[in-house]
Short mmCIF file of C-alpha atoms in Angstrom, two decimals:
data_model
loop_
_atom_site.label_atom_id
_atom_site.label_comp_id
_atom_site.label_asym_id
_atom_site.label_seq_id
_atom_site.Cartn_x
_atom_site.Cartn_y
_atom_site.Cartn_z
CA UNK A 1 30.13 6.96 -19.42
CA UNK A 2 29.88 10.60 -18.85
CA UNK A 3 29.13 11.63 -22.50
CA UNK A 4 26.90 8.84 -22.64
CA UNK A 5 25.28 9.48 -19.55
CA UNK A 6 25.16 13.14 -19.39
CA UNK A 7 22.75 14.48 -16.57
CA UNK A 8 19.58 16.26 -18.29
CA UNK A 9 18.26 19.01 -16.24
CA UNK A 10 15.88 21.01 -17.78
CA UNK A 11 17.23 24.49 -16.21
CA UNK A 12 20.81 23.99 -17.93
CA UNK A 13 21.02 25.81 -20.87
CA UNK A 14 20.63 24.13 -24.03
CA UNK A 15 19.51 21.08 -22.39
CA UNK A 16 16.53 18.98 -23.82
CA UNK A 17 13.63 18.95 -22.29
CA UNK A 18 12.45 15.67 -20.05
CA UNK A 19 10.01 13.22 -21.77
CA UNK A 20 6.41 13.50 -21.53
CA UNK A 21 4.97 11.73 -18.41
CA UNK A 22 1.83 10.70 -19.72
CA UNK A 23 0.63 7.69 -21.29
CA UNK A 24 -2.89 7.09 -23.61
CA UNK A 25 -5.54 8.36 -21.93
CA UNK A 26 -9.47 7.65 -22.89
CA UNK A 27 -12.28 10.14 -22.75
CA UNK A 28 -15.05 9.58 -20.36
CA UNK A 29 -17.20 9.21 -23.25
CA UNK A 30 -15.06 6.25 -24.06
CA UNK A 31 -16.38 4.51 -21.52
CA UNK A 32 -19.01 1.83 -21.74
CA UNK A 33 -22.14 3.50 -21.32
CA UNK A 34 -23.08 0.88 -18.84
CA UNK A 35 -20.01 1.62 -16.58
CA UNK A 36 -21.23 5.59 -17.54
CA UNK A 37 -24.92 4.62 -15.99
CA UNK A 38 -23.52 2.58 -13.13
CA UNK A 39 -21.34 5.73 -11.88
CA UNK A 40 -23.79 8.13 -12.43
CA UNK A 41 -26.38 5.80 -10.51
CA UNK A 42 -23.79 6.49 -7.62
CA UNK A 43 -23.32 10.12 -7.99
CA UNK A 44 -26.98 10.28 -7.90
CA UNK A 45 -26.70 12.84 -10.92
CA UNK A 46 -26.07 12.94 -14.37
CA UNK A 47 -22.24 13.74 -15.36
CA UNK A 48 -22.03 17.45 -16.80
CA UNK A 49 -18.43 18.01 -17.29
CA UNK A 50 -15.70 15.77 -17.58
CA UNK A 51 -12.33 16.67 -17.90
CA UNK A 52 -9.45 14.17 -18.68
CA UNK A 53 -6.57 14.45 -16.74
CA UNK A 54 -3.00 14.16 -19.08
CA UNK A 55 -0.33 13.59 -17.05
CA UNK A 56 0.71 10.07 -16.04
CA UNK A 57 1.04 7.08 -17.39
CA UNK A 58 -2.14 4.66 -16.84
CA UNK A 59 -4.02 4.03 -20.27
CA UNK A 60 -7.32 4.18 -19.13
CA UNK A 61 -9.79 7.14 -17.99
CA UNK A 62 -8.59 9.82 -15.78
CA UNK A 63 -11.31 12.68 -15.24
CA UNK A 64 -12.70 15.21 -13.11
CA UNK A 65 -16.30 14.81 -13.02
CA UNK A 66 -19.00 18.04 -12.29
CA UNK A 67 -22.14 16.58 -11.83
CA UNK A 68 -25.57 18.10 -12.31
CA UNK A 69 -25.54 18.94 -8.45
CA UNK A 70 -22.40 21.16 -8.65
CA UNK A 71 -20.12 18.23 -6.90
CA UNK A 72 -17.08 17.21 -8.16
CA UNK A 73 -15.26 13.70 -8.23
CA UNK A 74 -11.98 11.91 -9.78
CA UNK A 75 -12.78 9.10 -11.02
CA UNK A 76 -10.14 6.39 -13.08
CA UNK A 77 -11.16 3.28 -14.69
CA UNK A 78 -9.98 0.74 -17.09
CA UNK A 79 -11.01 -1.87 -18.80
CA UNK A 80 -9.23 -4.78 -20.72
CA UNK A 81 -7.92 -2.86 -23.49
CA UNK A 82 -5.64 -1.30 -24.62
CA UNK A 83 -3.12 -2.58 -21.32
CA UNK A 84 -4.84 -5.93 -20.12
CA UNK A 85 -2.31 -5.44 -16.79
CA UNK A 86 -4.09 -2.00 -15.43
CA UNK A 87 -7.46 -3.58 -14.17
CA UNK A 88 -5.03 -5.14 -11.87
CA UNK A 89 -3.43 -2.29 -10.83
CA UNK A 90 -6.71 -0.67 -9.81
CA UNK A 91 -7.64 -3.05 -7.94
CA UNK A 92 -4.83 -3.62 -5.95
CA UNK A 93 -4.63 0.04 -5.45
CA UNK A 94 -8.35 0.10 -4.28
CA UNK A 95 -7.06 -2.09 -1.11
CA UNK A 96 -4.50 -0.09 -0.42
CA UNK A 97 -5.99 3.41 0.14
CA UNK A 98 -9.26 2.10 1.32
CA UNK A 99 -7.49 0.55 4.35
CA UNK A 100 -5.34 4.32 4.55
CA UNK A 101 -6.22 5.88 7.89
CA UNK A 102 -8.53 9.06 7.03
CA UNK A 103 -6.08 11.18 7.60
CA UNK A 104 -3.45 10.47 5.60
CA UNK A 105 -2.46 12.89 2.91
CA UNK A 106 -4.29 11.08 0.08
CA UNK A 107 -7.39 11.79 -1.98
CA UNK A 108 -9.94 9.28 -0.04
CA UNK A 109 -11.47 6.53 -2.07
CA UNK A 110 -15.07 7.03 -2.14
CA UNK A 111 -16.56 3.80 -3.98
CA UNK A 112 -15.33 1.19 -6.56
CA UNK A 113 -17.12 -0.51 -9.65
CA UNK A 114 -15.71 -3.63 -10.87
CA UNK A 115 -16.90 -6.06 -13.12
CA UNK A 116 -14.10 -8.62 -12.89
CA UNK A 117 -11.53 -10.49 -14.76
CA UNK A 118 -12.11 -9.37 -18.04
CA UNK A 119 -14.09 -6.44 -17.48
CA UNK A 120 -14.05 -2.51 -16.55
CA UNK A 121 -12.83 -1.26 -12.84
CA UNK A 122 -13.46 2.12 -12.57
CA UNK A 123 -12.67 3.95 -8.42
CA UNK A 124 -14.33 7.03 -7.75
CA UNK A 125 -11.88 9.25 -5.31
CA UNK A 126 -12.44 12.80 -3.51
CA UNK A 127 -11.83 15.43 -5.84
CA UNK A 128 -8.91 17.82 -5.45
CA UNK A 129 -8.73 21.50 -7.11
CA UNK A 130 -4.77 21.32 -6.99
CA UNK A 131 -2.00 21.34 -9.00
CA UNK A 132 1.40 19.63 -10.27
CA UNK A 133 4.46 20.99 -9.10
CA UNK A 134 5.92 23.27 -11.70
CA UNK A 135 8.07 21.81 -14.28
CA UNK A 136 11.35 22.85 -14.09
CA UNK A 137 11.13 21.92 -10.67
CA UNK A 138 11.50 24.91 -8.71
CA UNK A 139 13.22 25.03 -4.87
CA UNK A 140 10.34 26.66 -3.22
CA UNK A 141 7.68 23.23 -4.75
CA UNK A 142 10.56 21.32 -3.88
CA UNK A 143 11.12 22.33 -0.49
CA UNK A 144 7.84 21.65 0.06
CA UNK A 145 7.39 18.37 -1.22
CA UNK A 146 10.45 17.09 0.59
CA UNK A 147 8.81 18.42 3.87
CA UNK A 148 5.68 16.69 2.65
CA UNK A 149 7.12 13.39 2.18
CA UNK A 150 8.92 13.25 5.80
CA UNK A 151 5.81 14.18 7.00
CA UNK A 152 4.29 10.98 5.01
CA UNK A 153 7.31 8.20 6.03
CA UNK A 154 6.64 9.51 9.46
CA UNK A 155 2.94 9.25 9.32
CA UNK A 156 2.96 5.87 7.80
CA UNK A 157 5.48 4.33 10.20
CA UNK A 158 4.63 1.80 11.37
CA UNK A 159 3.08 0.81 8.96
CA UNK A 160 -0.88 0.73 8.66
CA UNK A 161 -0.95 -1.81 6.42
CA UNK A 162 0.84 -5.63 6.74
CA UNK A 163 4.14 -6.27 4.91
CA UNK A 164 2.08 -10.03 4.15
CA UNK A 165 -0.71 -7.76 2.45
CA UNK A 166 1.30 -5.01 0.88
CA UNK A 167 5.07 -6.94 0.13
CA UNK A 168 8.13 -5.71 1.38
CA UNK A 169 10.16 -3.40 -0.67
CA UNK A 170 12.88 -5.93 -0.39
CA UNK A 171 10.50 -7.97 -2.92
CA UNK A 172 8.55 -5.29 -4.67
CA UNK A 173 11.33 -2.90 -5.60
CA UNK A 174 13.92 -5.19 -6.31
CA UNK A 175 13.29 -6.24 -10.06
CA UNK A 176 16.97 -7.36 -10.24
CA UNK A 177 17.03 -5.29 -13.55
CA UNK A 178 20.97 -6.03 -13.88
CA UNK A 179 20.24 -9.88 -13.09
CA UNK A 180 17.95 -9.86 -15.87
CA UNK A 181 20.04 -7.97 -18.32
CA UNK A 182 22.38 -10.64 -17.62
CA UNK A 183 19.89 -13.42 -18.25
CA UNK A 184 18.19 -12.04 -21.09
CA UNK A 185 21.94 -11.33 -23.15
CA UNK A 186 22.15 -10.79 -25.60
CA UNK A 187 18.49 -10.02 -26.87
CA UNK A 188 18.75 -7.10 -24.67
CA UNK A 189 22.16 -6.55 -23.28
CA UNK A 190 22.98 -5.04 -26.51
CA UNK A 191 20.24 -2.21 -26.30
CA UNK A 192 22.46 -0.32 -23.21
CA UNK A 193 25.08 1.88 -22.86
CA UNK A 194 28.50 0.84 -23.18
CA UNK A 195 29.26 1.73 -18.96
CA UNK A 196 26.40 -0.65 -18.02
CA UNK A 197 28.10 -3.56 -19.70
CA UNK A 198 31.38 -3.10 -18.67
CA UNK A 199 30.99 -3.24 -14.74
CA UNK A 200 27.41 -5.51 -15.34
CA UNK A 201 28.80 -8.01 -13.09
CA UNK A 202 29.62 -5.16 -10.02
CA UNK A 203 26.27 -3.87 -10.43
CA UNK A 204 24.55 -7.37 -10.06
CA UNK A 205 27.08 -7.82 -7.25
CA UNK A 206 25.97 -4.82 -5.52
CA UNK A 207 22.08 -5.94 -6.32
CA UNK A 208 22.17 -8.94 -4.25
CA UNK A 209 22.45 -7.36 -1.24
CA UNK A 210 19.41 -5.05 -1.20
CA UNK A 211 16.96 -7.50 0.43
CA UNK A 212 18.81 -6.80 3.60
CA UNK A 213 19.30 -3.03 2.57
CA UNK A 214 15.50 -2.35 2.16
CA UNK A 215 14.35 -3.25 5.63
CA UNK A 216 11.95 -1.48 7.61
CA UNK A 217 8.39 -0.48 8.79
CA UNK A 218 7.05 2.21 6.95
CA UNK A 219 3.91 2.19 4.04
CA UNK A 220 5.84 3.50 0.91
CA UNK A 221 4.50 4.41 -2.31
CA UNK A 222 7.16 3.44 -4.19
CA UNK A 223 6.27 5.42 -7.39
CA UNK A 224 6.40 9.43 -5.46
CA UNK A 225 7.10 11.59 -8.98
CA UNK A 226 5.55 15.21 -9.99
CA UNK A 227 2.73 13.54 -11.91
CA UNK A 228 1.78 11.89 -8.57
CA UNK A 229 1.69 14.91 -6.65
CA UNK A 230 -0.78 17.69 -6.21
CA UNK A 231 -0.69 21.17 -4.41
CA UNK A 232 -3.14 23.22 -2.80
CA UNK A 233 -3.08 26.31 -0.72
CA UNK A 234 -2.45 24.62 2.24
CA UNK A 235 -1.98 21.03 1.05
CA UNK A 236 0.42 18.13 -0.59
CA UNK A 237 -1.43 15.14 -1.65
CA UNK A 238 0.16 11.97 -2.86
CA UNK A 239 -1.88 10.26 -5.63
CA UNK A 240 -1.39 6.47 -6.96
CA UNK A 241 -1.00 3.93 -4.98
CA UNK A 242 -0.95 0.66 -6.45
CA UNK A 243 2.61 0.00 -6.13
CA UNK A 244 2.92 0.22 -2.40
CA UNK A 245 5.16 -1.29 0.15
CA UNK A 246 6.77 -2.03 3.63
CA UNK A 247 10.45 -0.75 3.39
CA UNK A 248 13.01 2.12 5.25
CA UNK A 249 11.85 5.44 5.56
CA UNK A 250 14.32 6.76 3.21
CA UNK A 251 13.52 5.00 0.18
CA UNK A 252 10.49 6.90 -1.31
CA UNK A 253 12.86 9.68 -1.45
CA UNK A 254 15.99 7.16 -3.20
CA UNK A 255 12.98 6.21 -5.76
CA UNK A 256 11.74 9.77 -6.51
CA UNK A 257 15.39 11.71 -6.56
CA UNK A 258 15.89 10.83 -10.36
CA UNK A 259 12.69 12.07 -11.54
CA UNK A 260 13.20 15.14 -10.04
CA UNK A 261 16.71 15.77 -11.52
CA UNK A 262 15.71 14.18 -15.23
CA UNK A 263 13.06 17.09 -14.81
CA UNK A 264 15.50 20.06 -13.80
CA UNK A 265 15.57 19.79 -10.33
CA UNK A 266 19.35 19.39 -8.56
CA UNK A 267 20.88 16.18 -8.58
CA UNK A 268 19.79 13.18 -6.51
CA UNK A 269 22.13 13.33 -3.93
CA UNK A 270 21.21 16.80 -2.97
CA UNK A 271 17.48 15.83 -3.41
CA UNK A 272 18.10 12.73 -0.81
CA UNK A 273 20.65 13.87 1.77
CA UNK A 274 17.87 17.08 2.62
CA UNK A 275 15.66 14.31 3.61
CA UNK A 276 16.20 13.59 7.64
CA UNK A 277 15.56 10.23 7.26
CA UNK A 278 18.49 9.96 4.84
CA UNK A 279 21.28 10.77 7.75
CA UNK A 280 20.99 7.76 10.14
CA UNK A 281 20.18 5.25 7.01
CA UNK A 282 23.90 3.04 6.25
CA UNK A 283 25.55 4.24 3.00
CA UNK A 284 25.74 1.19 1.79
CA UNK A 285 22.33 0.49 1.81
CA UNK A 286 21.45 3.40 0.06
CA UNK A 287 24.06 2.79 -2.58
CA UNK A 288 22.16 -0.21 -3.23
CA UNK A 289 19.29 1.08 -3.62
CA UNK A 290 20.19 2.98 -5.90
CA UNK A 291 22.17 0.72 -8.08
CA UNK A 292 18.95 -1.23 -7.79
CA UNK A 293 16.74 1.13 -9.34
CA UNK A 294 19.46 2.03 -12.06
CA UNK A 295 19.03 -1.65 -13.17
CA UNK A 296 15.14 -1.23 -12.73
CA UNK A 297 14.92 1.51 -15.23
CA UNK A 298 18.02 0.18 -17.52
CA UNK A 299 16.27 -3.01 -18.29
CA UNK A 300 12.71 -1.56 -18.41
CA UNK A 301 13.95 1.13 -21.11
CA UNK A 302 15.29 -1.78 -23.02
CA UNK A 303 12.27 -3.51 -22.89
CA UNK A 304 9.72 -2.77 -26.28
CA UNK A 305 6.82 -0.22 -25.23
CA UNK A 306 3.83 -1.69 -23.18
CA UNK A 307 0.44 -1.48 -25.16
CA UNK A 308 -1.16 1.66 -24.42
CA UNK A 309 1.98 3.43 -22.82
CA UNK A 310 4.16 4.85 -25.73
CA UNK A 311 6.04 7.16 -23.98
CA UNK A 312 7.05 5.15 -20.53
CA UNK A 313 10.43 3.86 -22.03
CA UNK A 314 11.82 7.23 -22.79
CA UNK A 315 10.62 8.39 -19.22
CA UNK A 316 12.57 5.59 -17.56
CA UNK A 317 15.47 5.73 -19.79
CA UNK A 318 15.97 9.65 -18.94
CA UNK A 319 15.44 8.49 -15.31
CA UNK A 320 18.31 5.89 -15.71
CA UNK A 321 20.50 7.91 -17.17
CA UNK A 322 20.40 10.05 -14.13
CA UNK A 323 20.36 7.40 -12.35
CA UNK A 324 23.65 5.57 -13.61
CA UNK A 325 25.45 8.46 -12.89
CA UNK A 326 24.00 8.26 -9.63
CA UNK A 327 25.56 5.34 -9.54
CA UNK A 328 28.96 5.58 -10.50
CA UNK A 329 29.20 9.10 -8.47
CA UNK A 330 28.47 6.61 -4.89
CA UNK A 331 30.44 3.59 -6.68
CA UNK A 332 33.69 5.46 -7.98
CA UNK A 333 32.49 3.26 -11.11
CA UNK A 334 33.84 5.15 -14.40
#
């Protein structure tokens, strides 16, 4: 497993660097100019700069727009093509940040155009002037974004939003990626590493029982990496939202660990256990949340590209690789 499954961090020397984590973006002049007018009609000005946003993964339209007045917006919209799935997504995440309490450390959702099944959603948010954190990850960004993120699981506990609205994480984030490895043999069993077959039927063991593990009462994101981050001065915002949850405290931080070890940051168990919420959650639970998202991003690497995102497979195969190691390191699993 290890040579297989050797950690990448992108401060070791000689290591390679971490995928790209951005997808196909469109121009705001790709846009349908009717979707254009209908913005703009909001604004109450014509659009004079727009500048596409690269990083992340949604195929669709991510700008900053200036308008004529001097203000400034962030605005993301999709239509059918090229990913007939992300429509969806905006919607859904629409509900969820629109029913955020004002305060909560997320750009504020200022007004939504939709046009329906079929059609172009586009959601208009608060524009921020910040930045990712910087890539290798460096402590001092770090440091700060785990501080954010307590700050967030305790500001979102309970839970502003319903678990029958939102879905539990014990639904949401368990994809039962080594259940469907199993199922789907050998079509795509034979596309992962040698370690994952061998002790399949431990990790699919160990997957059962994370419905139980992944109880709680907090509003998660569920999808917390650097691309979904911004700092200001005096500021951490938390970006993308459609993939929200009810779940532990703890878990954000599980879910985001092997991002920020794939892109040079320490490993995950460092990243996790400086999280307070980490120390009173059972071991075993963790454990299988982790083995859970190590099947997540094993199966969804083996899975062909989605249209429109080229580059997501290699981001969550980099992920799982950390991840599996992850794994075995909690497991004793060689």
């Amino acid at each position: 497993m290890r040579e297989r499954q050797g950690r990448r961090e992108g401060s070791e020397e000689g290591a390679s660097p971490p995928p790209p984590d951005r997808g196909v973006r469109l121009d705001w002049a790709d846009m349908p100019v009717r979707v254009r007018g209908e913005i703009e009609q909001w604004l109450g000005g014509a659009v004079v700069r727009a500048v596409t946003q690269p990083t992340g993964f949604t195929p669709g339209v991510a700008a900053r727009l200036t308008v004529d007045d001097g203000s400034r917006v962030f605005v993301k919209a999709a239509g059918p093509e090229p990913n007939p799935d992300t429509a969806a997504m905006h919607r859904r995440e629409a509900s969820i940040v629109s029913a955020l309490p004002c305060d909560a450390p997320v750009p504020r959702l200022l007004w939504s155009y939709d046009e329906g099944e079929g059609g172009w959603i586009a959601l208009v948010f608060e524009d921020v002037d910040g930045r990712h954190p910087t890539q290798p990850w460096q402590t001092d960004d770090l440091h700060r974004v785990g501080a954010a993120m307590e700050d967030l699981s305790t500001f979102l506990t309970p839970s502003p939003l319903p678990a029958a609205t939102v879905g539990t994480a014990g639904y949401n984030f368990a994809s039962r990626g080594w259940r469907q490895l199993c199922d789907e043999r050998p079509s795509r069993l034979d596309h992962v590493d040698e370690w994952s077959r061998r002790h399949l039927q431990t990790l699919i063991a160990i997957e059962e029982t994370v419905d139980d593990a992944l109880e709680g009462n907090t509003l998660l994101n569920n999808d917390i990496r650097a691309d979904n981050i911004l700092l200001t001065s005096n500021h951490t915002w938390f970006v993308d939202w459609p993939h929200a949850s009810v779940g532990p405290p703890w878990l954000d931080v599980v879910a985001f660990a092997p991002s920020v070890t794939m892109q040079g940051g320490p490993p995950p168990e460092e990243v996790v256990s400086a999280h307070s919420s980490s120390h009173s959650a059972e071991s075993d639970a963790i454990t299988a949340a982790v083995v859970t998202l190590a099947g997540f991003f094993t199966h969804r690497a083996a899975q062909p590209p989605p249209p429109g995102l080229p580059t997501v497979r290699a981001f969550q195969d980099a992920q799982g690789v950390v991840a599996r190691n992850w794994v075995a390191q909690r497991t004793g699993l060689s």
